[in-house]
Coordinates of C-alpha atoms in Angstrom, one line a residue:
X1 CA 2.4 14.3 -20.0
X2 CA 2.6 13.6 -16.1
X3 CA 4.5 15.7 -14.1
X4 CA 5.3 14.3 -11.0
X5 CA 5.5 17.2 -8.7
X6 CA 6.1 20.9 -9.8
X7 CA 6.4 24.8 -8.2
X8 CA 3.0 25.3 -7.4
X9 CA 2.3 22.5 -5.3
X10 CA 5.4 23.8 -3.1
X11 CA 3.8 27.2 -2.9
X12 CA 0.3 26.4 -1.8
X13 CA 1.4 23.4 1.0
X14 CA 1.8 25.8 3.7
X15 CA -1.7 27.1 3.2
X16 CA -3.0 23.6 2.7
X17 CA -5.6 22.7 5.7
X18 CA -4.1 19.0 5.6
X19 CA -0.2 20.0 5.0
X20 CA 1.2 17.2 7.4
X21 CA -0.6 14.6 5.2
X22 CA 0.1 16.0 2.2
X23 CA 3.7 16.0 2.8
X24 CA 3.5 12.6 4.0
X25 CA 1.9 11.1 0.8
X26 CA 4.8 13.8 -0.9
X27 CA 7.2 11.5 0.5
X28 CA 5.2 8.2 -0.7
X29 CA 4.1 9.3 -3.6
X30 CA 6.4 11.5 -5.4
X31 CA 4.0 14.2 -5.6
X32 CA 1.6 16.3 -4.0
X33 CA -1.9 15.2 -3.7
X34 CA -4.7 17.3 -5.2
X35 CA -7.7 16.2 -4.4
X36 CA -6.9 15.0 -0.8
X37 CA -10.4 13.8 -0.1
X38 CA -9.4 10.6 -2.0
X39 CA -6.4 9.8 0.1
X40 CA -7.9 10.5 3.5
X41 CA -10.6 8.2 1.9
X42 CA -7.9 5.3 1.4
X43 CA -7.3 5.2 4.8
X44 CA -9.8 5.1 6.5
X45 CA -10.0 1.6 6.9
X46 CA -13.8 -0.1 7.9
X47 CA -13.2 -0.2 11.4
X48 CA -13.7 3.1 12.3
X49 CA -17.1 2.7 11.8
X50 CA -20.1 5.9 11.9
X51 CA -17.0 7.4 13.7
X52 CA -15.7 8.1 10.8
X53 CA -15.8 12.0 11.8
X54 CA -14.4 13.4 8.7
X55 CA -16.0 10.6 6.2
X56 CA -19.0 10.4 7.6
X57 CA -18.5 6.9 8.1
X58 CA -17.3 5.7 4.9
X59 CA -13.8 4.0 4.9
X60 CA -11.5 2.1 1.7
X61 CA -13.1 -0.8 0.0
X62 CA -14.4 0.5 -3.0
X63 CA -11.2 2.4 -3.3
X64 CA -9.5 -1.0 -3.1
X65 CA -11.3 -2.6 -5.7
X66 CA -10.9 0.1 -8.1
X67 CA -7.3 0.3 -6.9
X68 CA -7.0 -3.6 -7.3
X69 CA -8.2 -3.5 -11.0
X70 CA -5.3 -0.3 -11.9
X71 CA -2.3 -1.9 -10.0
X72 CA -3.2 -5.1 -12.0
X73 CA -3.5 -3.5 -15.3
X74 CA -0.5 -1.5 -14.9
X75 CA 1.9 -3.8 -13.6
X76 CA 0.6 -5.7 -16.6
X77 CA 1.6 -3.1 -18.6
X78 CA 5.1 -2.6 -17.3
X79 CA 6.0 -6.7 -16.6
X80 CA 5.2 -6.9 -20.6
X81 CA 7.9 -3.7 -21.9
X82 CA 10.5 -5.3 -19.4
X83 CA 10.3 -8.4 -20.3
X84 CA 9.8 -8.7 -23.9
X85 CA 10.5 -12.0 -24.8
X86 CA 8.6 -14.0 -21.9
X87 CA 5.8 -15.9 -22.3
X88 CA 2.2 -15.1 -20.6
X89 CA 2.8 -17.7 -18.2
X90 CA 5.7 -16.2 -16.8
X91 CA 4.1 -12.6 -16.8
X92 CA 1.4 -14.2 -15.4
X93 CA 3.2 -15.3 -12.3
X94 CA 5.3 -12.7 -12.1
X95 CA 2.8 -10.0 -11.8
X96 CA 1.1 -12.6 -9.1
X97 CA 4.2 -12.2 -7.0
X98 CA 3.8 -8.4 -7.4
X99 CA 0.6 -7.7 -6.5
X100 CA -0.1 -10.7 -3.9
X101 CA -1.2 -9.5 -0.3
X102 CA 2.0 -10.2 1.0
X103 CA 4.0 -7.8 -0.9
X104 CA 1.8 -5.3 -0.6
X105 CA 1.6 -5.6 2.9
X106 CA 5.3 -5.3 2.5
X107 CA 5.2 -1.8 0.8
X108 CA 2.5 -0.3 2.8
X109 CA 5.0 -0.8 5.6
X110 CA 8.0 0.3 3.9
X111 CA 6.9 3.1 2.9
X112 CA 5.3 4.4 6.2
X113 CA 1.6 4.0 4.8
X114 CA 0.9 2.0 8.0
X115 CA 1.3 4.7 10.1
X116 CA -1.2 6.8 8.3
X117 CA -4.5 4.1 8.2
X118 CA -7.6 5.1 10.4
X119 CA -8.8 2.6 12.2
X120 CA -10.4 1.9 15.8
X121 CA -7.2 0.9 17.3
X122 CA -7.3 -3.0 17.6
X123 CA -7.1 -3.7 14.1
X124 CA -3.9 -4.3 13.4
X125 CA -3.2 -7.2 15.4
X126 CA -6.1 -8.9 13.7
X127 CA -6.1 -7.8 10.1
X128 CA -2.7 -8.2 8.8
X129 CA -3.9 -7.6 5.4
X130 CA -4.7 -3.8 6.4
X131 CA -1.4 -2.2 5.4
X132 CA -2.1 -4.1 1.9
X133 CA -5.6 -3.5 1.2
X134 CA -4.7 0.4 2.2
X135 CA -1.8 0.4 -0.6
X136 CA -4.3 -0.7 -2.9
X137 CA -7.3 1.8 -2.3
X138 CA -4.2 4.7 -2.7
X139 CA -3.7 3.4 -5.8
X140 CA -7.2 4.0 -6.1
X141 CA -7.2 7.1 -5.2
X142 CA -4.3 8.3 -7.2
X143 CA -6.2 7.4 -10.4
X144 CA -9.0 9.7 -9.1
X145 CA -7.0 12.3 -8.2
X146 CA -4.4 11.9 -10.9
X147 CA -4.9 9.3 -13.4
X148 CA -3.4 6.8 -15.3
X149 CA -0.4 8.5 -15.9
X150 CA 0.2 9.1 -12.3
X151 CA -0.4 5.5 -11.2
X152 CA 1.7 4.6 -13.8
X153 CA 4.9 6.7 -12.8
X154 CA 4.1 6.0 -9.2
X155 CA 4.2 1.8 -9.7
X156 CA 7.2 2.2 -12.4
X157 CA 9.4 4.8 -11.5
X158 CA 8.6 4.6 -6.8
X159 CA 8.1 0.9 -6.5
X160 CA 9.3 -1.4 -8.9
X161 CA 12.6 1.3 -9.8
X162 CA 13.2 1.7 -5.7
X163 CA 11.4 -0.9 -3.4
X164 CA 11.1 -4.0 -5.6
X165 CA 13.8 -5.6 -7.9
X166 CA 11.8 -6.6 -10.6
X167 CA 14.4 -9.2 -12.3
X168 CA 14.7 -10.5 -8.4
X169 CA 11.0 -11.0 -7.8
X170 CA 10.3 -12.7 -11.1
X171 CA 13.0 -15.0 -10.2
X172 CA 11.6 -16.3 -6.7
X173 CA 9.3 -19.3 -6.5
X174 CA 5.8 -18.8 -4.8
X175 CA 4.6 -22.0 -3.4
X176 CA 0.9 -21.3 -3.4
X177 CA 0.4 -24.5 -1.7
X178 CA 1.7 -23.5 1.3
X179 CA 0.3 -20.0 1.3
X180 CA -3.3 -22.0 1.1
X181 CA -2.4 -24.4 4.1
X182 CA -1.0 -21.4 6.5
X183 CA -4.3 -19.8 5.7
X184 CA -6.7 -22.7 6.1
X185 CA -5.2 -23.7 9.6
X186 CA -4.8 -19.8 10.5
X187 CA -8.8 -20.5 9.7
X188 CA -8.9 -23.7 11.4
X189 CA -10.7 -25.2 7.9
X190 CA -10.4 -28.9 6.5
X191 CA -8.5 -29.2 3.1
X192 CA -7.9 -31.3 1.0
X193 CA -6.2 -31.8 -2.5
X194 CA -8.2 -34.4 -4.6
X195 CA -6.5 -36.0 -7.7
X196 CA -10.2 -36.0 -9.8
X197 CA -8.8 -37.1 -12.9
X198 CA -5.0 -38.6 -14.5
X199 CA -4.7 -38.7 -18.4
X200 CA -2.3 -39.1 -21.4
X201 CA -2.8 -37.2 -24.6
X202 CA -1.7 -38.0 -27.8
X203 CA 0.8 -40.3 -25.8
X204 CA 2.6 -38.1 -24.1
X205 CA 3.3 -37.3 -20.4
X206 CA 0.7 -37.8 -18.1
X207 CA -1.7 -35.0 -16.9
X208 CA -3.2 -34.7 -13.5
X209 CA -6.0 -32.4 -12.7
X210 CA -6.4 -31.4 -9.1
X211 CA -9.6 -30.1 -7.7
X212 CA -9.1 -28.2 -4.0
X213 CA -12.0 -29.1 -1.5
X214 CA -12.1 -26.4 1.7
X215 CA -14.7 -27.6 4.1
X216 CA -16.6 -30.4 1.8
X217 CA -16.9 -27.4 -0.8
X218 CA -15.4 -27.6 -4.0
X219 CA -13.6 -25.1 -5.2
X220 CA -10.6 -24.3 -7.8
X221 CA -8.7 -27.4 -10.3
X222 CA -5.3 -26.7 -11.7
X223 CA -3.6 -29.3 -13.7
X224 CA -0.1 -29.5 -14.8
X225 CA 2.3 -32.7 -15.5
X226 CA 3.1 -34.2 -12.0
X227 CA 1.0 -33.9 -9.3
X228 CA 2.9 -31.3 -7.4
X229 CA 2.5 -28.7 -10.0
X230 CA -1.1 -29.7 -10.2
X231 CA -1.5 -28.9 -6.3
X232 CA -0.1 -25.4 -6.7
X233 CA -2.2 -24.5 -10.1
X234 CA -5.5 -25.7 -7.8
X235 CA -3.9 -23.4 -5.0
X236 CA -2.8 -20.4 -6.7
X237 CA -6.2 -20.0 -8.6
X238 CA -8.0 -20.6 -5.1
X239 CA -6.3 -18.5 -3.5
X240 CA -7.5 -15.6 -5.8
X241 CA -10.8 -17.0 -5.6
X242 CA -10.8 -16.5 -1.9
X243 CA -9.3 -12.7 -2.9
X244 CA -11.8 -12.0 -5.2
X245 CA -14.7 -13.8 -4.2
X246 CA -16.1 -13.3 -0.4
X247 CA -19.7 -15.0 -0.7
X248 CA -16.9 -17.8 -0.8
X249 CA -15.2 -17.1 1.9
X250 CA -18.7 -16.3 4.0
X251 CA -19.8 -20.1 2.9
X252 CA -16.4 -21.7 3.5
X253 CA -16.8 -20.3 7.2
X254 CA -19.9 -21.0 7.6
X255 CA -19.2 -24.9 7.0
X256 CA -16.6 -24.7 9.3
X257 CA -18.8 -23.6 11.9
X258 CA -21.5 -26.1 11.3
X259 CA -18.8 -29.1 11.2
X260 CA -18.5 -27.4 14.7
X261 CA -22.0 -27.4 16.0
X262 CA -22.6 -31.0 14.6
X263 CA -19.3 -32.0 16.4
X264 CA -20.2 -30.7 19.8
X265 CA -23.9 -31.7 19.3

């Protein structure tokens, strides 16, 4: 059984080298870190560099992509025990709104984890994503440190009990649409939504399938039974194609910037 914080952790923080962060992540957490190597780990962000001088120059992403994969599969866990009579779909979309880079983002600021990221001291105005992506690597790191239990109680019982209103969240629409133009313009990319194909089965209500196209480059198709909720299907599962996948990204740019050259040329 987890225990989220207990006696001796109180007793051996003022002889603890790091106490000031340990307390912090006390505060965040709900517990006391053991193994702070992990947390100082999770923020360090990839900025710093080789001047990394207590991490030898490693910083968060692999703790991020572990972290990713737990905070999926446990608010997956929780979404499906509070709502038991919802279909995948909605679980589906719910746990999107959860975990998207926005709301994280959102809680690393909320709960003061922005003021703890290393980073060389220009970052933030230029990676708005840093607060999110260091939420994610703490994740990470509690499951090193503590396990599943302790991610678990920290996601259930800290965030969605205190920060997040569940039954309010699930509730909100996402338009992943607009989320994709923001960031293609942000980008200064060409997009486009192209209807590639318009059917009936068995009869029934029509079925469009729409393909997204970023820079001449195909990439995700969502259908659905107008075209509007085709658009967003093709959006939403782009958008965590551009999350998941960066060789995308790196090939999306590097159109851009040849679109460029051949322009000026």
């Amino acid at each position: 059984m987890f225990i989220p914080s207990n006696f001796i952790d109180r007793i051996k923080l003022p002889f603890c080298k790091d106490r000031e962060l340990c307390a912090s992540l006390r505060e965040i957490l709900g517990f006391y870190p053991h193994r702070i190597r992990y947390y100082k780990l999770a923020l360090q962000h990839k900025s710093t560099g080789s001047h990394g001088k207590h991490l030898n120059g490693n910083h968060n992403e692999r703790l991020e992509y572990l972290g990713d994969a737990v905070l999926e599969s446990i608010v997956s866990d929780i979404l499906y025990r509070h709502f038991p009579d919802r279909r995948e779909g909605f679980l589906t979309n719910t746990r999107s709104k959860i975990v998207q880079r926005d709301t994280l983002n959102r809680l690393s600021h909320e709960l003061g984890l922005d003021a703890l990221i290393h980073s060389n001291g220009h970052t933030n105005t230029h990676n708005s994503n840093m607060g999110g992506n260091a939420f994610e690597a703490l994740v990470g790191a509690v499951y090193l440190d503590r396990g599943y239990d302790a991610c678990m109680h920290f996601m259930r019982d800290r965030i969605l009990r205190q920060v997040i209103n569940v039954d309010k969240m699930a509730a909100q629409e996402v338009n992943f649409k607009s989320k994709l133009i923001e960031w293609a313009q942000k980008n200064r990319l060409q997009l486009e939504f192209r209807l590639i194909e318009e059917r009936c089965e068995n009869h029934a209500s029509p079925i469009f399938v729409t393909r997204v196209v970023i820079e001449g480059l195909d990439c995700e198709t969502g259908k659905g039974y107008s075209k509007k909720e085709s658009h967003q299907q093709a959006a939403k599962s782009t958008l965590q194609s551009l999350k998941s996948d960066k060789m995308l990204v790196q090939c999306i740019l590097a159109a851009r910037d040849q679109r460029a050259e051949n322009n000026i040329i």
